[in-house]
Structure formats: structure tokens, C-alpha cells
Amino acid sequence: MGNQTTFTFVSRKLWLTKKKVNVANADAERDNAFRVLKNFLNGYRKMTTLSNYQFAEDLYQIFRLYGIDMDRESYSKQTAQMKKLIEDLEKPENIQKLNALSLITAFNDMKSKHEAFELIFAEQAGANANLRMMKSATAIRRDLEKTLKSFLNLITAMKDVPDWKLLYADLNEHVKAAKNSTQNKPTNNS
């Protein structure tokens, strides 16, 4: 049981590390989609000779409202701001402006990458909560050592019973060897 718990703890730790990488990658993709759309609008709004430059200006001001540097914020702050930005951009008048600028695909890409990030981030948060509820490796080791000591004490108590003598002798040799291996470790004096 203890060995399985240790394996589960280590497996979850590795899984969680992979999740953190997945969250970071999803955030990077979301940040990139955000920057591409923001930068396009910023450039287009400055070209006053182009038709619909005012649409780009209007949409860019919405980005400014929620933070043109939100891609540098914490996951939680960026997620909250991105959600508000997307809601605002989904208003019918803004969808028309995005259509006029041929930016619906870019907007949908940003939105889908944000939604993917939210899913992965929620999975990681759940995994973090589950991991916190598990015993630490130190506690698991303490429990295992206590159980082994109890087992060895039982074998020692039964050493005079005929069917237990061989088991006691064998285990006693292993315990002595284990003690000697930790006591006789060479020290590096280099």
C-alpha cells in the first residue's frame, strides 16, 4: 500500500509538471494570438488613408480599456481581462467592425486559444488541490519505516518458534548488511 502511494505521489508530481508546461504553452499561444490582433489594429488605425481605419481605432480602444499589456499579467488577471475583452468584442457592432477589417478569423483564434487555456488551467488547479491532499513523500516514508520496524519486531519476537527461526536468521542478516552499508560509506575528502 505504501509503495503504491509513493508511486501515485510521484506519478501525480510528474503529471502536474507536464500540466504546468501545457499551461505555459497554452498561455504563450493565447498571448501570441492577442498580440497579433492588437498589433494589427494598432498599425491599421494609424493609416488614416485606408478605409475603415476608424473601425480599427474603435477596436483598439477596447483593447486599451482592458489592458494592451495584459499578456504580461498573471494567469488569473489576464484570464479575467481577456474574458471581458472577448465579451466586449462579441457585441454586434464590434463583430461588424471585425468583419469589415477581415479579422473574424483572428478574433476567433484568440478566443479559442483563450478557452483552451482556461480548460488546461482548470485541470491544473484541480490537480494541485488533489496533490495537496496527498501525504508528502516524507510522511509516506515515515509510515513505511514504522511498518517495517513493527514487522521486524514481530519476526524478532517469533525467533524462537521453530518455523520462524530461518526467516529470522535470513532477515537479521539483511538488516545487519543494510546497517553496515550505511555506516561504512566512504567520505569524499577531495
JSON list of C-alpha atoms in Angstrom, two decimals:
[
{"chain": "A", "resi": 1, "resn": "MET", "atom": "CA", "xyz": [0.00, 0.00, 0.00]},
{"chain": "A", "resi": 2, "resn": "GLY", "atom": "CA", "xyz": [2.77, 2.46, 0.95]},
{"chain": "A", "resi": 3, "resn": "ASN", "atom": "CA", "xyz": [4.73, 1.69, -2.20]},
{"chain": "A", "resi": 4, "resn": "GLN", "atom": "CA", "xyz": [1.62, 2.27, -4.34]},
{"chain": "A", "resi": 5, "resn": "THR", "atom": "CA", "xyz": [1.03, 5.59, -2.56]},
{"chain": "A", "resi": 6, "resn": "THR", "atom": "CA", "xyz": [4.61, 6.67, -3.26]},
{"chain": "A", "resi": 7, "resn": "PHE", "atom": "CA", "xyz": [4.22, 5.69, -6.90]},
{"chain": "A", "resi": 8, "resn": "THR", "atom": "CA", "xyz": [0.94, 7.62, -7.11]},
{"chain": "A", "resi": 9, "resn": "PHE", "atom": "CA", "xyz": [2.55, 10.65, -5.47]},
{"chain": "A", "resi": 10, "resn": "VAL", "atom": "CA", "xyz": [5.48, 10.60, -7.91]},
{"chain": "A", "resi": 11, "resn": "SER", "atom": "CA", "xyz": [3.18, 9.96, -10.89]},
{"chain": "A", "resi": 12, "resn": "ARG", "atom": "CA", "xyz": [0.98, 12.88, -9.93]},
{"chain": "A", "resi": 13, "resn": "LYS", "atom": "CA", "xyz": [4.02, 15.10, -9.45]},
{"chain": "A", "resi": 14, "resn": "LEU", "atom": "CA", "xyz": [5.25, 14.23, -12.96]},
{"chain": "A", "resi": 15, "resn": "TRP", "atom": "CA", "xyz": [1.75, 14.68, -14.40]},
{"chain": "A", "resi": 16, "resn": "LEU", "atom": "CA", "xyz": [1.49, 18.05, -12.67]},
{"chain": "A", "resi": 17, "resn": "THR", "atom": "CA", "xyz": [4.85, 19.13, -14.08]},
{"chain": "A", "resi": 18, "resn": "LYS", "atom": "CA", "xyz": [3.61, 18.21, -17.55]},
{"chain": "A", "resi": 19, "resn": "LYS", "atom": "CA", "xyz": [0.40, 20.17, -16.88]},
{"chain": "A", "resi": 20, "resn": "LYS", "atom": "CA", "xyz": [2.43, 23.24, -15.91]},
{"chain": "A", "resi": 21, "resn": "VAL", "atom": "CA", "xyz": [4.27, 23.01, -19.22]},
{"chain": "A", "resi": 22, "resn": "ASN", "atom": "CA", "xyz": [0.94, 22.62, -21.05]},
{"chain": "A", "resi": 23, "resn": "VAL", "atom": "CA", "xyz": [-0.47, 25.66, -19.21]},
{"chain": "A", "resi": 24, "resn": "ALA", "atom": "CA", "xyz": [2.60, 27.71, -20.09]},
{"chain": "A", "resi": 25, "resn": "ASN", "atom": "CA", "xyz": [2.36, 26.65, -23.75]},
{"chain": "A", "resi": 26, "resn": "ALA", "atom": "CA", "xyz": [-1.37, 27.42, -23.88]},
{"chain": "A", "resi": 27, "resn": "ASP", "atom": "CA", "xyz": [-0.71, 30.82, -22.32]},
{"chain": "A", "resi": 28, "resn": "ALA", "atom": "CA", "xyz": [2.04, 31.55, -24.86]},
{"chain": "A", "resi": 29, "resn": "GLU", "atom": "CA", "xyz": [-0.33, 30.69, -27.71]},
{"chain": "A", "resi": 30, "resn": "ARG", "atom": "CA", "xyz": [-3.06, 32.86, -26.19]},
{"chain": "A", "resi": 31, "resn": "ASP", "atom": "CA", "xyz": [-0.57, 35.72, -25.72]},
{"chain": "A", "resi": 32, "resn": "ASN", "atom": "CA", "xyz": [0.60, 35.44, -29.32]},
{"chain": "A", "resi": 33, "resn": "ALA", "atom": "CA", "xyz": [-2.97, 35.49, -30.70]},
{"chain": "A", "resi": 34, "resn": "PHE", "atom": "CA", "xyz": [-3.73, 38.53, -28.51]},
{"chain": "A", "resi": 35, "resn": "ARG", "atom": "CA", "xyz": [-0.59, 40.39, -29.66]},
{"chain": "A", "resi": 36, "resn": "VAL", "atom": "CA", "xyz": [-1.19, 39.63, -33.35]},
{"chain": "A", "resi": 37, "resn": "LEU", "atom": "CA", "xyz": [-4.71, 41.07, -33.25]},
{"chain": "A", "resi": 38, "resn": "LYS", "atom": "CA", "xyz": [-3.72, 44.03, -31.06]},
{"chain": "A", "resi": 39, "resn": "ASN", "atom": "CA", "xyz": [-0.70, 44.91, -33.22]},
{"chain": "A", "resi": 40, "resn": "PHE", "atom": "CA", "xyz": [-2.69, 44.67, -36.44]},
{"chain": "A", "resi": 41, "resn": "LEU", "atom": "CA", "xyz": [-5.33, 47.05, -35.06]},
{"chain": "A", "resi": 42, "resn": "ASN", "atom": "CA", "xyz": [-2.66, 49.42, -33.76]},
{"chain": "A", "resi": 43, "resn": "GLY", "atom": "CA", "xyz": [-0.98, 49.60, -37.17]},
{"chain": "A", "resi": 44, "resn": "TYR", "atom": "CA", "xyz": [-4.19, 49.81, -39.19]},
{"chain": "A", "resi": 45, "resn": "ARG", "atom": "CA", "xyz": [-5.66, 52.64, -37.06]},
{"chain": "A", "resi": 46, "resn": "LYS", "atom": "CA", "xyz": [-2.62, 54.81, -37.84]},
{"chain": "A", "resi": 47, "resn": "MET", "atom": "CA", "xyz": [-3.17, 54.52, -41.59]},
{"chain": "A", "resi": 48, "resn": "THR", "atom": "CA", "xyz": [-5.81, 57.20, -41.89]},
{"chain": "A", "resi": 49, "resn": "THR", "atom": "CA", "xyz": [-5.83, 56.96, -45.68]},
{"chain": "A", "resi": 50, "resn": "LEU", "atom": "CA", "xyz": [-7.25, 53.41, -45.54]},
{"chain": "A", "resi": 51, "resn": "SER", "atom": "CA", "xyz": [-10.96, 52.78, -45.47]},
{"chain": "A", "resi": 52, "resn": "ASN", "atom": "CA", "xyz": [-12.29, 51.57, -42.14]},
{"chain": "A", "resi": 53, "resn": "TYR", "atom": "CA", "xyz": [-9.30, 52.90, -40.20]},
{"chain": "A", "resi": 54, "resn": "GLN", "atom": "CA", "xyz": [-11.82, 54.26, -37.68]},
{"chain": "A", "resi": 55, "resn": "PHE", "atom": "CA", "xyz": [-13.08, 50.69, -37.05]},
{"chain": "A", "resi": 56, "resn": "ALA", "atom": "CA", "xyz": [-9.52, 49.70, -36.18]},
{"chain": "A", "resi": 57, "resn": "GLU", "atom": "CA", "xyz": [-9.26, 52.72, -33.86]},
{"chain": "A", "resi": 58, "resn": "ASP", "atom": "CA", "xyz": [-12.53, 51.82, -32.13]},
{"chain": "A", "resi": 59, "resn": "LEU", "atom": "CA", "xyz": [-11.48, 48.20, -31.64]},
{"chain": "A", "resi": 60, "resn": "TYR", "atom": "CA", "xyz": [-8.01, 49.19, -30.46]},
{"chain": "A", "resi": 61, "resn": "GLN", "atom": "CA", "xyz": [-9.55, 51.42, -27.80]},
{"chain": "A", "resi": 62, "resn": "ILE", "atom": "CA", "xyz": [-11.40, 48.35, -26.49]},
{"chain": "A", "resi": 63, "resn": "PHE", "atom": "CA", "xyz": [-8.04, 46.57, -26.19]},
{"chain": "A", "resi": 64, "resn": "ARG", "atom": "CA", "xyz": [-6.68, 49.62, -24.32]},
{"chain": "A", "resi": 65, "resn": "LEU", "atom": "CA", "xyz": [-9.67, 49.55, -21.99]},
{"chain": "A", "resi": 66, "resn": "TYR", "atom": "CA", "xyz": [-8.79, 46.03, -20.81]},
{"chain": "A", "resi": 67, "resn": "GLY", "atom": "CA", "xyz": [-5.03, 46.44, -20.99]},
{"chain": "A", "resi": 68, "resn": "ILE", "atom": "CA", "xyz": [-2.80, 46.40, -24.04]},
{"chain": "A", "resi": 69, "resn": "ASP", "atom": "CA", "xyz": [-0.15, 44.68, -21.92]},
{"chain": "A", "resi": 70, "resn": "MET", "atom": "CA", "xyz": [-2.44, 42.08, -20.41]},
{"chain": "A", "resi": 71, "resn": "ASP", "atom": "CA", "xyz": [-0.31, 39.36, -21.97]},
{"chain": "A", "resi": 72, "resn": "ARG", "atom": "CA", "xyz": [2.32, 40.22, -19.35]},
{"chain": "A", "resi": 73, "resn": "GLU", "atom": "CA", "xyz": [-0.05, 39.84, -16.41]},
{"chain": "A", "resi": 74, "resn": "SER", "atom": "CA", "xyz": [-0.53, 36.84, -14.14]},
{"chain": "A", "resi": 75, "resn": "TYR", "atom": "CA", "xyz": [-2.62, 33.97, -15.45]},
{"chain": "A", "resi": 76, "resn": "SER", "atom": "CA", "xyz": [-5.61, 34.87, -13.31]},
{"chain": "A", "resi": 77, "resn": "LYS", "atom": "CA", "xyz": [-5.57, 38.61, -14.05]},
{"chain": "A", "resi": 78, "resn": "GLN", "atom": "CA", "xyz": [-5.04, 38.04, -17.76]},
{"chain": "A", "resi": 79, "resn": "THR", "atom": "CA", "xyz": [-7.83, 35.46, -17.85]},
{"chain": "A", "resi": 80, "resn": "ALA", "atom": "CA", "xyz": [-10.29, 37.86, -16.21]},
{"chain": "A", "resi": 81, "resn": "GLN", "atom": "CA", "xyz": [-9.33, 40.72, -18.54]},
{"chain": "A", "resi": 82, "resn": "MET", "atom": "CA", "xyz": [-9.35, 38.51, -21.64]},
{"chain": "A", "resi": 83, "resn": "LYS", "atom": "CA", "xyz": [-12.83, 37.26, -20.78]},
{"chain": "A", "resi": 84, "resn": "LYS", "atom": "CA", "xyz": [-14.10, 40.86, -20.57]},
{"chain": "A", "resi": 85, "resn": "LEU", "atom": "CA", "xyz": [-12.29, 41.81, -23.79]},
{"chain": "A", "resi": 86, "resn": "ILE", "atom": "CA", "xyz": [-13.84, 38.90, -25.67]},
{"chain": "A", "resi": 87, "resn": "GLU", "atom": "CA", "xyz": [-17.32, 39.71, -24.34]},
{"chain": "A", "resi": 88, "resn": "ASP", "atom": "CA", "xyz": [-16.94, 43.30, -25.50]},
{"chain": "A", "resi": 89, "resn": "LEU", "atom": "CA", "xyz": [-15.60, 42.31, -28.92]},
{"chain": "A", "resi": 90, "resn": "GLU", "atom": "CA", "xyz": [-18.53, 39.91, -29.37]},
{"chain": "A", "resi": 91, "resn": "LYS", "atom": "CA", "xyz": [-21.05, 42.76, -29.27]},
{"chain": "A", "resi": 92, "resn": "PRO", "atom": "CA", "xyz": [-22.82, 43.01, -32.65]},
{"chain": "A", "resi": 93, "resn": "GLU", "atom": "CA", "xyz": [-21.36, 46.42, -33.52]},
{"chain": "A", "resi": 94, "resn": "ASN", "atom": "CA", "xyz": [-17.82, 45.16, -32.83]},
{"chain": "A", "resi": 95, "resn": "ILE", "atom": "CA", "xyz": [-18.36, 41.93, -34.75]},
{"chain": "A", "resi": 96, "resn": "GLN", "atom": "CA", "xyz": [-19.36, 44.11, -37.74]},
{"chain": "A", "resi": 97, "resn": "LYS", "atom": "CA", "xyz": [-16.12, 46.09, -37.38]},
{"chain": "A", "resi": 98, "resn": "LEU", "atom": "CA", "xyz": [-14.07, 42.89, -37.14]},
{"chain": "A", "resi": 99, "resn": "ASN", "atom": "CA", "xyz": [-15.82, 41.60, -40.27]},
{"chain": "A", "resi": 100, "resn": "ALA", "atom": "CA", "xyz": [-15.18, 44.84, -42.15]},
{"chain": "A", "resi": 101, "resn": "LEU", "atom": "CA", "xyz": [-11.48, 44.53, -41.31]},
{"chain": "A", "resi": 102, "resn": "SER", "atom": "CA", "xyz": [-11.45, 40.79, -42.17]},
{"chain": "A", "resi": 103, "resn": "LEU", "atom": "CA", "xyz": [-10.39, 39.97, -38.60]},
{"chain": "A", "resi": 104, "resn": "ILE", "atom": "CA", "xyz": [-13.08, 37.49, -37.56]},
{"chain": "A", "resi": 105, "resn": "THR", "atom": "CA", "xyz": [-10.71, 34.55, -38.08]},
{"chain": "A", "resi": 106, "resn": "ALA", "atom": "CA", "xyz": [-8.00, 36.21, -35.94]},
{"chain": "A", "resi": 107, "resn": "PHE", "atom": "CA", "xyz": [-10.57, 37.07, -33.27]},
{"chain": "A", "resi": 108, "resn": "ASN", "atom": "CA", "xyz": [-11.92, 33.51, -33.22]},
{"chain": "A", "resi": 109, "resn": "ASP", "atom": "CA", "xyz": [-8.37, 32.18, -32.99]},
{"chain": "A", "resi": 110, "resn": "MET", "atom": "CA", "xyz": [-7.67, 34.36, -29.95]},
{"chain": "A", "resi": 111, "resn": "LYS", "atom": "CA", "xyz": [-10.97, 33.34, -28.39]},
{"chain": "A", "resi": 112, "resn": "SER", "atom": "CA", "xyz": [-10.41, 29.61, -28.94]},
{"chain": "A", "resi": 113, "resn": "LYS", "atom": "CA", "xyz": [-6.85, 29.80, -27.55]},
{"chain": "A", "resi": 114, "resn": "HIS", "atom": "CA", "xyz": [-8.18, 31.61, -24.50]},
{"chain": "A", "resi": 115, "resn": "GLU", "atom": "CA", "xyz": [-10.82, 28.91, -23.98]},
{"chain": "A", "resi": 116, "resn": "ALA", "atom": "CA", "xyz": [-8.19, 26.17, -24.39]},
{"chain": "A", "resi": 117, "resn": "PHE", "atom": "CA", "xyz": [-6.03, 27.91, -21.79]},
{"chain": "A", "resi": 118, "resn": "GLU", "atom": "CA", "xyz": [-8.94, 28.09, -19.36]},
{"chain": "A", "resi": 119, "resn": "LEU", "atom": "CA", "xyz": [-9.58, 24.35, -19.68]},
{"chain": "A", "resi": 120, "resn": "ILE", "atom": "CA", "xyz": [-5.94, 23.37, -19.13]},
{"chain": "A", "resi": 121, "resn": "PHE", "atom": "CA", "xyz": [-5.56, 25.85, -16.27]},
{"chain": "A", "resi": 122, "resn": "ALA", "atom": "CA", "xyz": [-8.68, 24.48, -14.55]},
{"chain": "A", "resi": 123, "resn": "GLU", "atom": "CA", "xyz": [-7.30, 20.93, -14.86]},
{"chain": "A", "resi": 124, "resn": "GLN", "atom": "CA", "xyz": [-4.03, 22.02, -13.30]},
{"chain": "A", "resi": 125, "resn": "ALA", "atom": "CA", "xyz": [-5.80, 23.81, -10.45]},
{"chain": "A", "resi": 126, "resn": "GLY", "atom": "CA", "xyz": [-7.76, 20.62, -9.71]},
{"chain": "A", "resi": 127, "resn": "ALA", "atom": "CA", "xyz": [-4.60, 18.54, -9.85]},
{"chain": "A", "resi": 128, "resn": "ASN", "atom": "CA", "xyz": [-2.85, 20.95, -7.48]},
{"chain": "A", "resi": 129, "resn": "ALA", "atom": "CA", "xyz": [-5.71, 20.62, -4.99]},
{"chain": "A", "resi": 130, "resn": "ASN", "atom": "CA", "xyz": [-5.60, 16.82, -5.19]},
{"chain": "A", "resi": 131, "resn": "LEU", "atom": "CA", "xyz": [-1.83, 16.77, -4.78]},
{"chain": "A", "resi": 132, "resn": "ARG", "atom": "CA", "xyz": [-2.03, 18.96, -1.68]},
{"chain": "A", "resi": 133, "resn": "MET", "atom": "CA", "xyz": [-4.39, 16.45, -0.12]},
{"chain": "A", "resi": 134, "resn": "MET", "atom": "CA", "xyz": [-1.93, 13.59, -0.58]},
{"chain": "A", "resi": 135, "resn": "LYS", "atom": "CA", "xyz": [0.63, 12.69, 2.05]},
{"chain": "A", "resi": 136, "resn": "SER", "atom": "CA", "xyz": [4.09, 14.06, 1.46]},
{"chain": "A", "resi": 137, "resn": "ALA", "atom": "CA", "xyz": [6.89, 11.72, 0.47]},
{"chain": "A", "resi": 138, "resn": "THR", "atom": "CA", "xyz": [8.44, 12.27, 3.92]},
{"chain": "A", "resi": 139, "resn": "ALA", "atom": "CA", "xyz": [5.22, 11.23, 5.67]},
{"chain": "A", "resi": 140, "resn": "ILE", "atom": "CA", "xyz": [4.91, 8.18, 3.43]},
{"chain": "A", "resi": 141, "resn": "ARG", "atom": "CA", "xyz": [8.50, 7.21, 4.22]},
{"chain": "A", "resi": 142, "resn": "ARG", "atom": "CA", "xyz": [7.90, 7.63, 7.97]},
{"chain": "A", "resi": 143, "resn": "ASP", "atom": "CA", "xyz": [4.83, 5.36, 7.74]},
{"chain": "A", "resi": 144, "resn": "LEU", "atom": "CA", "xyz": [6.80, 2.78, 5.77]},
{"chain": "A", "resi": 145, "resn": "GLU", "atom": "CA", "xyz": [9.68, 2.84, 8.25]},
{"chain": "A", "resi": 146, "resn": "LYS", "atom": "CA", "xyz": [7.24, 2.43, 11.16]},
{"chain": "A", "resi": 147, "resn": "THR", "atom": "CA", "xyz": [5.55, -0.52, 9.44]},
{"chain": "A", "resi": 148, "resn": "LEU", "atom": "CA", "xyz": [8.91, -2.16, 8.66]},
{"chain": "A", "resi": 149, "resn": "LYS", "atom": "CA", "xyz": [10.06, -1.71, 12.25]},
{"chain": "A", "resi": 150, "resn": "SER", "atom": "CA", "xyz": [6.84, -3.31, 13.53]},
{"chain": "A", "resi": 151, "resn": "PHE", "atom": "CA", "xyz": [7.31, -6.20, 11.10]},
{"chain": "A", "resi": 152, "resn": "LEU", "atom": "CA", "xyz": [10.93, -6.72, 12.19]},
{"chain": "A", "resi": 153, "resn": "ASN", "atom": "CA", "xyz": [9.86, -6.59, 15.85]},
{"chain": "A", "resi": 154, "resn": "LEU", "atom": "CA", "xyz": [7.28, -9.31, 15.16]},
{"chain": "A", "resi": 155, "resn": "ILE", "atom": "CA", "xyz": [9.88, -11.51, 13.45]},
{"chain": "A", "resi": 156, "resn": "THR", "atom": "CA", "xyz": [12.28, -10.92, 16.37]},
{"chain": "A", "resi": 157, "resn": "ALA", "atom": "CA", "xyz": [9.59, -11.85, 18.91]},
{"chain": "A", "resi": 158, "resn": "MET", "atom": "CA", "xyz": [8.89, -15.07, 17.00]},
{"chain": "A", "resi": 159, "resn": "LYS", "atom": "CA", "xyz": [12.57, -16.05, 16.50]},
{"chain": "A", "resi": 160, "resn": "ASP", "atom": "CA", "xyz": [12.38, -18.96, 18.96]},
{"chain": "A", "resi": 161, "resn": "VAL", "atom": "CA", "xyz": [9.37, -20.55, 17.24]},
{"chain": "A", "resi": 162, "resn": "PRO", "atom": "CA", "xyz": [10.69, -23.41, 15.04]},
{"chain": "A", "resi": 163, "resn": "ASP", "atom": "CA", "xyz": [9.01, -22.35, 11.79]},
{"chain": "A", "resi": 164, "resn": "TRP", "atom": "CA", "xyz": [10.21, -18.75, 12.23]},
{"chain": "A", "resi": 165, "resn": "LYS", "atom": "CA", "xyz": [13.91, -19.38, 13.01]},
{"chain": "A", "resi": 166, "resn": "LEU", "atom": "CA", "xyz": [15.04, -19.49, 9.38]},
{"chain": "A", "resi": 167, "resn": "LEU", "atom": "CA", "xyz": [13.04, -16.35, 8.47]},
{"chain": "A", "resi": 168, "resn": "TYR", "atom": "CA", "xyz": [14.50, -14.50, 11.47]},
{"chain": "A", "resi": 169, "resn": "ALA", "atom": "CA", "xyz": [18.06, -15.55, 10.64]},
{"chain": "A", "resi": 170, "resn": "ASP", "atom": "CA", "xyz": [17.67, -14.51, 7.00]},
{"chain": "A", "resi": 171, "resn": "LEU", "atom": "CA", "xyz": [16.11, -11.13, 7.78]},
{"chain": "A", "resi": 172, "resn": "ASN", "atom": "CA", "xyz": [18.59, -10.49, 10.57]},
{"chain": "A", "resi": 173, "resn": "GLU", "atom": "CA", "xyz": [21.46, -10.91, 8.08]},
{"chain": "A", "resi": 174, "resn": "HIS", "atom": "CA", "xyz": [19.79, -8.47, 5.68]},
{"chain": "A", "resi": 175, "resn": "VAL", "atom": "CA", "xyz": [19.28, -5.91, 8.46]},
{"chain": "A", "resi": 176, "resn": "LYS", "atom": "CA", "xyz": [22.96, -6.21, 9.50]},
{"chain": "A", "resi": 177, "resn": "ALA", "atom": "CA", "xyz": [24.08, -5.80, 5.89]},
{"chain": "A", "resi": 178, "resn": "ALA", "atom": "CA", "xyz": [21.87, -2.75, 5.47]},
{"chain": "A", "resi": 179, "resn": "LYS", "atom": "CA", "xyz": [23.21, -1.17, 8.66]},
{"chain": "A", "resi": 180, "resn": "ASN", "atom": "CA", "xyz": [26.80, -1.86, 7.61]},
{"chain": "A", "resi": 181, "resn": "SER", "atom": "CA", "xyz": [26.25, -0.40, 4.17]},
{"chain": "A", "resi": 182, "resn": "THR", "atom": "CA", "xyz": [25.11, 2.93, 5.62]},
{"chain": "A", "resi": 183, "resn": "GLN", "atom": "CA", "xyz": [27.71, 3.04, 8.40]},
{"chain": "A", "resi": 184, "resn": "ASN", "atom": "CA", "xyz": [30.72, 2.21, 6.24]},
{"chain": "A", "resi": 185, "resn": "LYS", "atom": "CA", "xyz": [30.14, 4.72, 3.44]},
{"chain": "A", "resi": 186, "resn": "PRO", "atom": "CA", "xyz": [33.41, 6.29, 2.33]},
{"chain": "A", "resi": 187, "resn": "THR", "atom": "CA", "xyz": [33.64, 10.05, 2.73]},
{"chain": "A", "resi": 188, "resn": "ASN", "atom": "CA", "xyz": [34.96, 12.27, -0.04]},
{"chain": "A", "resi": 189, "resn": "ASN", "atom": "CA", "xyz": [37.85, 14.34, 1.23]},
{"chain": "A", "resi": 190, "resn": "SER", "atom": "CA", "xyz": [38.85, 15.64, -2.19]}
]
